[in-house]
Amino acid sequence: MSPAFVLEVQTSREEEELVESHEYHDGVKHLCERGLAKVPRKYILPALERPFMSKKDGATNLKLPVIDLAKLQGPDRVHTLKSLSKACEEYGFFQLINHGIASESVLNMFQAARKFFELPFEERSKYMSKDQSAPVRYGTSFNQNKDSVFCWRDFLKLSCHPLSDVLPNWPSSPAELRQAVVNYSKETKSLYLMLVKAVLESLGVVEKAENADENDSCDHLKEFEDGSQLIVANFYPSCPEPDLTLGMPPHSDYGFLTLLLPDEEVKGLQIQHEGRWVTVEPIPNSFVVNVGDHLEIFSNGRYSSVLHRVLVNPFKSRMSIASFREFYWIHGVSRTQEQELPGV
Ligand code: OGA
Ligand code: NI
């Protein structure tokens, strides 16, 4: 028996054991910790769905339109709202600079999440749950109950509403995690409201601040003040064969707007733009903001909830923090119900 053949037989036995033991449900990081030279079959996409199938895909990096929150809140508001509108129509994405969130909050959030993923597997696994509605969920892939091919991603999902109820369920280790998430979630909530107000104004749903009848304008916004918030820390370990798999498959986000803090050092987010996949160049100290399905529907299709996906790489792990908000009054609306929604 040639050595290559022996290796082949061993590999397929390991593969079988992996599938039989359902060990891939324990997460990619856990698999990688045992040392992997190849991507196990469970993570290998069919040839046509792999990331570098077309020559034009990923060949260019994309600088997203930049929206300056300081300008949005100042005398340049009208002009900035036009840029916001154009970005939401043409890209479904923009980068938000001068967002006003203390860099310390962002740093603490990243550090706490990173420390969580560095905990021993036994500690992390306490928070594993297949229940999609659990207030705390450590898990893997995109939808691990349904995915036939798994993605190269582990995550920690923390539901933040109502804070006093959910907080005792959040991981107690690392010690600084709870405080870091509370601070970050409070800060992003007010940022979120500023952005929602700008988006509504750009769509003509609420009037410009100076013309608006205060109460009328506030009524619309009140509907946006309540709602659930979900913070998701994504962890993408480095991958020995990044052309065979994806960190996240092509998807659009479900909610109204997503605020994403991408890893500043490691690229990976790609968006579908003008018929091809382009890699987003993150700008330091900024958020990547994208239109979700609810906003696409709310705007009657004027703003696009654009498909995006995540590449992995052989050199470095990657982390991102996404925050999603949903509003109860729009809950249950899906793309297929678009026609039933009243116009805006
Ligand atoms: C998401 C997402 C992108 C990233 O969490 O929905 O698209 O860069 N994340 O991690
Ligand atoms: Ni997404």
mmCIF file of C-alpha atoms and ligand atoms in Angstrom:
data_model
loop_
_atom_site.group_PDB
_atom_site.id
_atom_site.type_symbol
_atom_site.label_atom_id
_atom_site.label_comp_id
_atom_site.label_asym_id
_atom_site.label_seq_id
_atom_site.Cartn_x
_atom_site.Cartn_y
_atom_site.Cartn_z
ATOM 1 C CA MET A 1 0.000 0.000 0.000
ATOM 2 C CA SER A 2 1.497 3.347 -0.985
ATOM 3 C CA PRO A 3 1.889 5.972 1.794
ATOM 4 C CA ALA A 4 -0.466 8.284 -0.098
ATOM 5 C CA PHE A 5 -3.122 5.589 -0.084
ATOM 6 C CA VAL A 6 -2.680 4.962 3.651
ATOM 7 C CA LEU A 7 -3.110 8.689 4.290
ATOM 8 C CA GLU A 8 -6.220 8.749 2.117
ATOM 9 C CA VAL A 9 -7.784 5.845 4.040
ATOM 10 C CA GLN A 10 -6.958 7.486 7.372
ATOM 11 C CA THR A 11 -8.412 10.792 6.285
ATOM 12 C CA SER A 12 -11.670 9.282 5.195
ATOM 13 C CA ARG A 13 -11.936 7.335 8.460
ATOM 14 C CA GLU A 14 -11.475 10.581 10.394
ATOM 15 C CA GLU A 15 -14.076 12.180 8.177
ATOM 16 C CA GLU A 16 -16.560 9.399 8.905
ATOM 17 C CA GLU A 17 -15.935 9.659 12.615
ATOM 18 C CA LEU A 18 -16.458 13.387 12.460
ATOM 19 C CA VAL A 19 -19.779 13.023 10.696
ATOM 20 C CA GLU A 20 -20.949 10.155 12.904
ATOM 21 C CA SER A 21 -20.046 11.901 16.135
ATOM 22 C CA HIS A 22 -21.636 15.137 14.941
ATOM 23 C CA GLU A 23 -18.511 16.778 16.234
ATOM 24 C CA TYR A 24 -18.747 19.613 13.726
ATOM 25 C CA HIS A 25 -21.621 20.921 15.876
ATOM 26 C CA ASP A 26 -18.982 21.789 18.494
ATOM 27 C CA GLY A 27 -17.650 24.538 16.258
ATOM 28 C CA VAL A 28 -14.831 25.222 13.830
ATOM 29 C CA LYS A 29 -12.480 26.558 16.480
ATOM 30 C CA HIS A 30 -12.757 23.311 18.415
ATOM 31 C CA LEU A 31 -11.982 21.320 15.259
ATOM 32 C CA CYS A 32 -9.017 23.550 14.432
ATOM 33 C CA GLU A 33 -7.625 23.187 17.949
ATOM 34 C CA ARG A 34 -7.039 19.531 17.164
ATOM 35 C CA GLY A 35 -4.975 20.519 14.126
ATOM 36 C CA LEU A 36 -6.370 20.351 10.632
ATOM 37 C CA ALA A 37 -4.365 20.195 7.417
ATOM 38 C CA LYS A 38 -7.450 19.984 5.208
ATOM 39 C CA VAL A 39 -10.991 21.221 5.258
ATOM 40 C CA PRO A 40 -13.269 18.339 6.328
ATOM 41 C CA ARG A 41 -15.858 17.305 3.752
ATOM 42 C CA LYS A 42 -18.711 18.717 5.830
ATOM 43 C CA TYR A 43 -17.439 22.232 5.007
ATOM 44 C CA ILE A 44 -16.715 21.778 1.290
ATOM 45 C CA LEU A 45 -19.100 23.691 -0.934
ATOM 46 C CA PRO A 46 -20.319 22.327 -4.267
ATOM 47 C CA ALA A 47 -17.917 23.563 -6.984
ATOM 48 C CA LEU A 48 -20.228 26.294 -8.302
ATOM 49 C CA GLU A 49 -20.772 27.829 -4.869
ATOM 50 C CA ARG A 50 -17.094 28.162 -3.999
ATOM 51 C CA PRO A 51 -15.693 31.650 -3.520
ATOM 52 C CA PHE A 52 -13.295 32.022 -6.438
ATOM 53 C CA MET A 53 -15.358 30.452 -9.208
ATOM 54 C CA SER A 54 -15.496 33.421 -11.487
ATOM 55 C CA LYS A 55 -12.383 35.387 -12.449
ATOM 56 C CA LYS A 56 -14.079 38.704 -11.836
ATOM 57 C CA ASP A 57 -15.156 37.777 -8.290
ATOM 58 C CA GLY A 58 -13.071 39.378 -5.570
ATOM 59 C CA ALA A 59 -10.634 40.786 -8.127
ATOM 60 C CA THR A 60 -11.328 44.300 -6.905
ATOM 61 C CA ASN A 61 -11.590 45.806 -3.474
ATOM 62 C CA LEU A 62 -14.415 48.204 -2.895
ATOM 63 C CA LYS A 63 -14.384 51.418 -0.952
ATOM 64 C CA LEU A 64 -17.961 51.784 0.224
ATOM 65 C CA PRO A 65 -19.629 55.201 0.158
ATOM 66 C CA VAL A 66 -18.711 57.074 3.325
ATOM 67 C CA ILE A 67 -21.315 58.804 5.480
ATOM 68 C CA ASP A 68 -20.060 61.212 8.105
ATOM 69 C CA LEU A 69 -22.359 61.219 11.130
ATOM 70 C CA ALA A 70 -20.958 64.547 12.336
ATOM 71 C CA LYS A 71 -22.024 66.112 9.018
ATOM 72 C CA LEU A 72 -25.394 64.400 9.219
ATOM 73 C CA GLN A 73 -26.001 66.054 12.594
ATOM 74 C CA GLY A 74 -24.761 69.480 11.439
ATOM 75 C CA PRO A 75 -25.506 72.140 8.789
ATOM 76 C CA ASP A 76 -24.605 69.710 5.988
ATOM 77 C CA ARG A 77 -27.528 67.405 6.855
ATOM 78 C CA VAL A 78 -29.502 67.839 3.641
ATOM 79 C CA HIS A 79 -26.531 67.114 1.432
ATOM 80 C CA THR A 80 -25.453 64.170 3.598
ATOM 81 C CA LEU A 81 -28.979 62.725 3.508
ATOM 82 C CA LYS A 82 -28.745 62.694 -0.289
ATOM 83 C CA SER A 83 -25.492 60.744 -0.104
ATOM 84 C CA LEU A 84 -27.098 58.361 2.389
ATOM 85 C CA SER A 85 -30.011 57.798 0.067
ATOM 86 C CA LYS A 86 -27.752 57.174 -2.918
ATOM 87 C CA ALA A 87 -25.642 54.697 -0.910
ATOM 88 C CA CYS A 88 -28.731 52.759 0.238
ATOM 89 C CA GLU A 89 -30.091 52.637 -3.302
ATOM 90 C CA GLU A 90 -26.913 51.782 -5.178
ATOM 91 C CA TYR A 91 -24.938 49.691 -2.700
ATOM 92 C CA GLY A 92 -27.264 48.807 0.173
ATOM 93 C CA PHE A 93 -24.145 49.468 2.260
ATOM 94 C CA PHE A 94 -22.110 52.406 3.557
ATOM 95 C CA GLN A 95 -19.315 53.100 6.008
ATOM 96 C CA LEU A 96 -20.182 55.369 8.898
ATOM 97 C CA ILE A 97 -17.385 57.613 10.170
ATOM 98 C CA ASN A 98 -17.371 60.033 13.121
ATOM 99 C CA HIS A 99 -20.050 57.839 14.688
ATOM 100 C CA GLY A 100 -19.407 59.185 18.173
ATOM 101 C CA ILE A 101 -19.045 55.821 19.907
ATOM 102 C CA ALA A 102 -16.037 55.873 22.205
ATOM 103 C CA SER A 103 -13.198 53.820 20.780
ATOM 104 C CA GLU A 104 -12.816 52.359 24.261
ATOM 105 C CA SER A 105 -16.314 50.812 24.076
ATOM 106 C CA VAL A 106 -15.530 49.281 20.717
ATOM 107 C CA LEU A 107 -12.171 47.988 21.888
ATOM 108 C CA ASN A 108 -13.644 46.537 25.085
ATOM 109 C CA MET A 109 -16.392 44.812 23.115
ATOM 110 C CA PHE A 110 -13.862 43.218 20.734
ATOM 111 C CA GLN A 111 -11.530 42.223 23.557
ATOM 112 C CA ALA A 112 -14.273 40.644 25.650
ATOM 113 C CA ALA A 113 -15.564 38.679 22.654
ATOM 114 C CA ARG A 114 -12.058 37.571 21.695
ATOM 115 C CA LYS A 115 -11.439 36.371 25.253
ATOM 116 C CA PHE A 116 -14.702 34.444 25.175
ATOM 117 C CA PHE A 117 -13.605 32.547 22.053
ATOM 118 C CA GLU A 118 -10.257 31.859 23.718
ATOM 119 C CA LEU A 119 -11.885 30.142 26.716
ATOM 120 C CA PRO A 120 -11.461 26.381 26.992
ATOM 121 C CA PHE A 121 -14.066 24.542 24.938
ATOM 122 C CA GLU A 122 -15.787 23.201 28.087
ATOM 123 C CA GLU A 123 -16.483 26.756 29.245
ATOM 124 C CA ARG A 124 -17.680 28.025 25.860
ATOM 125 C CA SER A 125 -19.833 24.991 25.277
ATOM 126 C CA LYS A 126 -21.988 25.754 28.342
ATOM 127 C CA TYR A 127 -23.727 28.312 26.161
ATOM 128 C CA MET A 128 -24.408 26.065 23.203
ATOM 129 C CA SER A 129 -28.019 25.781 22.259
ATOM 130 C CA LYS A 130 -29.892 24.737 19.166
ATOM 131 C CA ASP A 131 -32.830 26.842 20.278
ATOM 132 C CA GLN A 132 -32.841 29.850 17.942
ATOM 133 C CA SER A 133 -34.695 31.962 20.509
ATOM 134 C CA ALA A 134 -32.355 31.318 23.470
ATOM 135 C CA PRO A 135 -31.155 34.667 24.947
ATOM 136 C CA VAL A 136 -27.546 33.467 24.748
ATOM 137 C CA ARG A 137 -26.331 31.157 22.088
ATOM 138 C CA TYR A 138 -22.858 29.940 21.253
ATOM 139 C CA GLY A 139 -22.959 28.064 18.005
ATOM 140 C CA THR A 140 -21.450 27.461 14.633
ATOM 141 C CA SER A 141 -22.089 27.697 10.872
ATOM 142 C CA PHE A 142 -24.972 29.818 9.519
ATOM 143 C CA ASN A 143 -27.991 27.801 10.608
ATOM 144 C CA GLN A 144 -26.563 24.660 12.124
ATOM 145 C CA ASN A 145 -29.959 22.956 12.394
ATOM 146 C CA LYS A 146 -30.438 23.171 8.647
ATOM 147 C CA ASP A 147 -27.087 23.579 6.868
ATOM 148 C CA SER A 148 -26.052 20.555 4.851
ATOM 149 C CA VAL A 149 -22.653 22.134 4.209
ATOM 150 C CA PHE A 150 -21.279 23.903 7.279
ATOM 151 C CA CYS A 151 -19.642 27.355 7.232
ATOM 152 C CA TRP A 152 -16.278 28.201 8.719
ATOM 153 C CA ARG A 153 -17.700 30.349 11.502
ATOM 154 C CA ASP A 154 -18.472 30.191 15.207
ATOM 155 C CA PHE A 155 -20.591 32.803 16.933
ATOM 156 C CA LEU A 156 -21.835 34.126 20.232
ATOM 157 C CA LYS A 157 -25.318 35.648 20.031
ATOM 158 C CA LEU A 158 -26.486 37.802 22.892
ATOM 159 C CA SER A 159 -29.976 39.085 22.999
ATOM 160 C CA CYS A 160 -30.024 42.489 24.736
ATOM 161 C CA HIS A 161 -33.680 43.116 25.413
ATOM 162 C CA PRO A 162 -34.874 43.614 28.071
ATOM 163 C CA LEU A 163 -31.421 43.995 29.559
ATOM 164 C CA SER A 164 -32.312 43.229 33.173
ATOM 165 C CA ASP A 165 -33.905 39.903 32.183
ATOM 166 C CA VAL A 166 -31.189 38.712 29.832
ATOM 167 C CA LEU A 167 -28.084 39.896 31.650
ATOM 168 C CA PRO A 168 -27.976 37.073 34.255
ATOM 169 C CA ASN A 169 -27.966 34.558 31.364
ATOM 170 C CA TRP A 170 -24.941 36.057 29.618
ATOM 171 C CA PRO A 171 -21.590 34.310 30.057
ATOM 172 C CA SER A 172 -19.974 35.079 33.415
ATOM 173 C CA SER A 173 -16.564 34.505 31.893
ATOM 174 C CA PRO A 174 -14.541 36.428 30.810
ATOM 175 C CA ALA A 175 -15.339 38.676 33.759
ATOM 176 C CA GLU A 176 -15.490 41.866 31.696
ATOM 177 C CA LEU A 177 -17.894 40.553 29.039
ATOM 178 C CA ARG A 178 -21.194 41.625 30.590
ATOM 179 C CA GLN A 179 -20.136 45.208 31.246
ATOM 180 C CA ALA A 180 -18.555 45.533 27.799
ATOM 181 C CA VAL A 181 -21.727 44.341 26.068
ATOM 182 C CA VAL A 182 -24.024 46.516 28.217
ATOM 183 C CA ASN A 183 -21.983 49.640 27.366
ATOM 184 C CA TYR A 184 -21.734 48.776 23.706
ATOM 185 C CA SER A 185 -25.410 47.943 23.379
ATOM 186 C CA LYS A 186 -26.481 51.230 25.052
ATOM 187 C CA GLU A 187 -24.216 53.268 22.815
ATOM 188 C CA THR A 188 -25.305 51.532 19.638
ATOM 189 C CA LYS A 189 -28.961 51.986 20.569
ATOM 190 C CA SER A 190 -28.699 55.777 20.405
ATOM 191 C CA LEU A 191 -26.586 55.626 17.269
ATOM 192 C CA TYR A 192 -29.192 53.362 15.766
ATOM 193 C CA LEU A 193 -31.982 55.835 16.492
ATOM 194 C CA MET A 194 -30.023 58.668 14.868
ATOM 195 C CA LEU A 195 -29.550 56.538 11.768
ATOM 196 C CA VAL A 196 -33.176 55.430 11.642
ATOM 197 C CA LYS A 197 -34.257 59.071 11.877
ATOM 198 C CA ALA A 198 -31.922 59.973 9.016
ATOM 199 C CA VAL A 199 -33.165 57.052 6.928
ATOM 200 C CA LEU A 200 -36.824 57.997 7.524
ATOM 201 C CA GLU A 201 -36.045 61.590 6.612
ATOM 202 C CA SER A 202 -34.216 60.517 3.466
ATOM 203 C CA LEU A 203 -37.305 58.551 2.444
ATOM 204 C CA GLY A 204 -39.566 61.514 3.199
ATOM 205 C CA VAL A 205 -41.380 59.609 5.966
ATOM 206 C CA VAL A 206 -40.526 62.160 8.642
ATOM 207 C CA GLU A 207 -39.988 65.771 7.770
ATOM 208 C CA LYS A 208 -36.805 67.741 8.097
ATOM 209 C CA ALA A 209 -36.171 68.614 11.738
ATOM 210 C CA GLU A 210 -36.743 72.360 11.264
ATOM 211 C CA ASN A 211 -40.113 71.969 9.447
ATOM 212 C CA ALA A 212 -41.510 69.081 11.384
ATOM 213 C CA ASP A 213 -44.311 69.330 13.826
ATOM 214 C CA GLU A 214 -42.348 67.949 16.793
ATOM 215 C CA ASN A 215 -45.058 65.552 17.949
ATOM 216 C CA ASP A 216 -45.817 64.188 14.552
ATOM 217 C CA SER A 217 -42.217 63.457 13.736
ATOM 218 C CA CYS A 218 -41.648 61.918 17.175
ATOM 219 C CA ASP A 219 -44.652 59.618 16.802
ATOM 220 C CA HIS A 220 -43.039 57.914 13.860
ATOM 221 C CA LEU A 221 -39.777 57.588 15.695
ATOM 222 C CA LYS A 222 -41.351 56.239 18.862
ATOM 223 C CA GLU A 223 -42.300 53.149 16.943
ATOM 224 C CA PHE A 224 -38.592 52.616 16.420
ATOM 225 C CA GLU A 225 -37.538 53.142 19.995
ATOM 226 C CA ASP A 226 -38.720 49.794 21.241
ATOM 227 C CA GLY A 227 -37.522 46.662 19.677
ATOM 228 C CA SER A 228 -35.177 43.831 20.249
ATOM 229 C CA GLN A 229 -31.446 44.138 19.914
ATOM 230 C CA LEU A 230 -29.171 41.260 19.123
ATOM 231 C CA ILE A 231 -25.398 41.483 19.300
ATOM 232 C CA VAL A 232 -23.486 38.803 17.472
ATOM 233 C CA ALA A 233 -19.766 38.209 17.782
ATOM 234 C CA ASN A 234 -18.539 36.260 14.752
ATOM 235 C CA PHE A 235 -15.319 34.299 14.872
ATOM 236 C CA TYR A 236 -13.787 32.904 11.682
ATOM 237 C CA PRO A 237 -10.712 30.742 12.389
ATOM 238 C CA SER A 238 -7.964 30.699 9.763
ATOM 239 C CA CYS A 239 -8.658 27.989 7.233
ATOM 240 C CA PRO A 240 -6.220 25.609 5.509
ATOM 241 C CA GLU A 241 -8.163 25.581 2.207
ATOM 242 C CA PRO A 242 -10.072 28.858 1.926
ATOM 243 C CA ASP A 243 -11.186 28.320 -1.679
ATOM 244 C CA LEU A 244 -13.377 25.366 -0.696
ATOM 245 C CA THR A 245 -15.550 26.983 1.924
ATOM 246 C CA LEU A 246 -17.023 30.270 3.214
ATOM 247 C CA GLY A 247 -17.221 31.962 6.608
ATOM 248 C CA MET A 248 -20.806 32.926 5.820
ATOM 249 C CA PRO A 249 -22.782 32.007 2.724
ATOM 250 C CA PRO A 250 -24.460 34.653 0.533
ATOM 251 C CA HIS A 251 -27.308 36.114 2.593
ATOM 252 C CA SER A 252 -29.164 39.329 3.232
ATOM 253 C CA ASP A 253 -29.805 40.556 6.773
ATOM 254 C CA TYR A 254 -33.259 40.207 8.186
ATOM 255 C CA GLY A 255 -33.774 43.381 10.236
ATOM 256 C CA PHE A 256 -33.969 47.099 9.445
ATOM 257 C CA LEU A 257 -30.314 48.167 9.506
ATOM 258 C CA THR A 258 -27.243 46.201 10.571
ATOM 259 C CA LEU A 259 -24.322 47.901 12.272
ATOM 260 C CA LEU A 260 -21.182 45.883 11.706
ATOM 261 C CA LEU A 261 -17.761 46.356 13.199
ATOM 262 C CA PRO A 262 -15.503 44.457 10.823
ATOM 263 C CA ASP A 263 -12.056 43.229 11.808
ATOM 264 C CA GLU A 264 -9.810 46.167 10.971
ATOM 265 C CA GLU A 265 -6.823 44.003 10.184
ATOM 266 C CA VAL A 266 -8.345 41.111 8.268
ATOM 267 C CA LYS A 267 -10.567 41.620 5.236
ATOM 268 C CA GLY A 268 -13.245 39.073 4.430
ATOM 269 C CA LEU A 269 -16.622 40.736 3.891
ATOM 270 C CA GLN A 270 -17.755 40.689 0.269
ATOM 271 C CA ILE A 271 -20.864 42.283 -1.135
ATOM 272 C CA GLN A 272 -22.644 41.694 -4.390
ATOM 273 C CA HIS A 273 -22.223 44.841 -6.471
ATOM 274 C CA GLU A 274 -22.940 45.287 -10.166
ATOM 275 C CA GLY A 275 -23.209 41.555 -10.688
ATOM 276 C CA ARG A 276 -19.998 40.474 -9.004
ATOM 277 C CA TRP A 277 -18.522 39.865 -5.574
ATOM 278 C CA VAL A 278 -16.333 42.690 -4.305
ATOM 279 C CA THR A 279 -14.288 42.755 -1.117
ATOM 280 C CA VAL A 280 -14.998 45.589 1.310
ATOM 281 C CA GLU A 281 -11.963 47.638 2.436
ATOM 282 C CA PRO A 282 -12.664 48.489 6.057
ATOM 283 C CA ILE A 283 -11.875 52.033 7.191
ATOM 284 C CA PRO A 284 -10.465 52.210 10.739
ATOM 285 C CA ASN A 285 -12.819 53.508 13.466
ATOM 286 C CA SER A 286 -15.931 53.140 11.372
ATOM 287 C CA PHE A 287 -19.019 50.963 11.111
ATOM 288 C CA VAL A 288 -20.170 49.133 8.029
ATOM 289 C CA VAL A 289 -23.906 49.756 7.894
ATOM 290 C CA ASN A 290 -26.265 47.826 5.661
ATOM 291 C CA VAL A 291 -29.896 47.859 4.657
ATOM 292 C CA GLY A 292 -31.778 44.811 5.929
ATOM 293 C CA ASP A 293 -34.854 43.070 4.502
ATOM 294 C CA HIS A 294 -37.247 45.060 6.716
ATOM 295 C CA LEU A 295 -35.928 48.370 5.393
ATOM 296 C CA GLU A 296 -36.064 47.144 1.811
ATOM 297 C CA ILE A 297 -39.722 46.294 2.354
ATOM 298 C CA PHE A 298 -40.430 49.441 4.368
ATOM 299 C CA SER A 299 -38.997 51.563 1.526
ATOM 300 C CA ASN A 300 -41.003 49.601 -1.052
ATOM 301 C CA GLY A 301 -37.825 48.352 -2.638
ATOM 302 C CA ARG A 302 -36.152 51.745 -3.021
ATOM 303 C CA TYR A 303 -33.331 50.746 -0.678
ATOM 304 C CA SER A 304 -31.733 47.372 -1.324
ATOM 305 C CA SER A 305 -31.014 44.613 1.143
ATOM 306 C CA VAL A 306 -27.931 43.389 -0.691
ATOM 307 C CA LEU A 307 -26.444 39.904 -0.633
ATOM 308 C CA HIS A 308 -23.137 39.579 1.154
ATOM 309 C CA ARG A 309 -20.857 36.758 2.287
ATOM 310 C CA VAL A 310 -17.614 36.204 4.194
ATOM 311 C CA LEU A 311 -14.345 34.758 2.903
ATOM 312 C CA VAL A 312 -11.855 33.027 5.149
ATOM 313 C CA ASN A 313 -8.075 32.971 4.755
ATOM 314 C CA PRO A 314 -5.175 30.654 5.602
ATOM 315 C CA PHE A 315 -3.197 33.151 7.679
ATOM 316 C CA LYS A 316 -5.303 34.806 10.325
ATOM 317 C CA SER A 317 -8.515 34.342 12.212
ATOM 318 C CA ARG A 318 -11.055 37.124 11.802
ATOM 319 C CA MET A 319 -13.635 38.644 14.135
ATOM 320 C CA SER A 320 -16.574 40.929 13.592
ATOM 321 C CA ILE A 321 -19.352 42.283 15.804
ATOM 322 C CA ALA A 322 -22.778 42.731 14.276
ATOM 323 C CA SER A 323 -25.739 44.420 15.923
ATOM 324 C CA PHE A 324 -29.225 43.897 14.664
ATOM 325 C CA ARG A 325 -32.459 45.523 15.723
ATOM 326 C CA GLU A 326 -35.931 44.382 14.977
ATOM 327 C CA PHE A 327 -39.157 46.256 15.566
ATOM 328 C CA TYR A 328 -42.145 44.455 16.915
ATOM 329 C CA TRP A 329 -44.620 46.164 14.616
ATOM 330 C CA ILE A 330 -42.825 44.863 11.539
ATOM 331 C CA HIS A 331 -42.208 41.430 13.004
ATOM 332 C CA GLY A 332 -43.238 38.553 10.823
ATOM 333 C CA VAL A 333 -43.018 40.523 7.605
ATOM 334 C CA SER A 334 -41.103 38.650 4.981
ATOM 335 C CA ARG A 335 -40.179 39.491 1.416
ATOM 336 C CA THR A 336 -43.127 37.490 0.122
ATOM 337 C CA GLN A 337 -45.533 39.796 1.980
ATOM 338 C CA GLU A 338 -44.093 42.881 0.357
ATOM 339 C CA GLN A 339 -47.209 43.732 -1.636
ATOM 340 C CA GLU A 340 -49.413 43.716 1.442
ATOM 341 C CA LEU A 341 -47.491 46.492 3.139
ATOM 342 C CA PRO A 342 -48.935 49.965 2.978
ATOM 343 C CA GLY A 343 -46.813 52.424 1.025
ATOM 344 C CA VAL A 344 -44.552 54.722 2.955
HETATM 345 C C1 OGA B 1 -23.616 39.086 9.510
HETATM 346 C C2 OGA B 1 -22.559 39.391 8.514
HETATM 347 C C3 OGA B 1 -20.251 39.926 8.073
HETATM 348 C C4 OGA B 1 -18.890 39.851 8.688
HETATM 349 O O1 OGA B 1 -23.258 38.933 10.715
HETATM 350 O O2 OGA B 1 -24.786 39.003 9.113
HETATM 351 O O3 OGA B 1 -22.864 39.487 7.372
HETATM 352 O O4 OGA B 1 -17.994 40.484 8.155
HETATM 353 N N1 OGA B 1 -21.287 39.541 8.947
HETATM 354 O O5 OGA B 1 -18.723 39.139 9.675
HETATM 355 NI NI NI B 2 -25.021 39.683 7.194
#
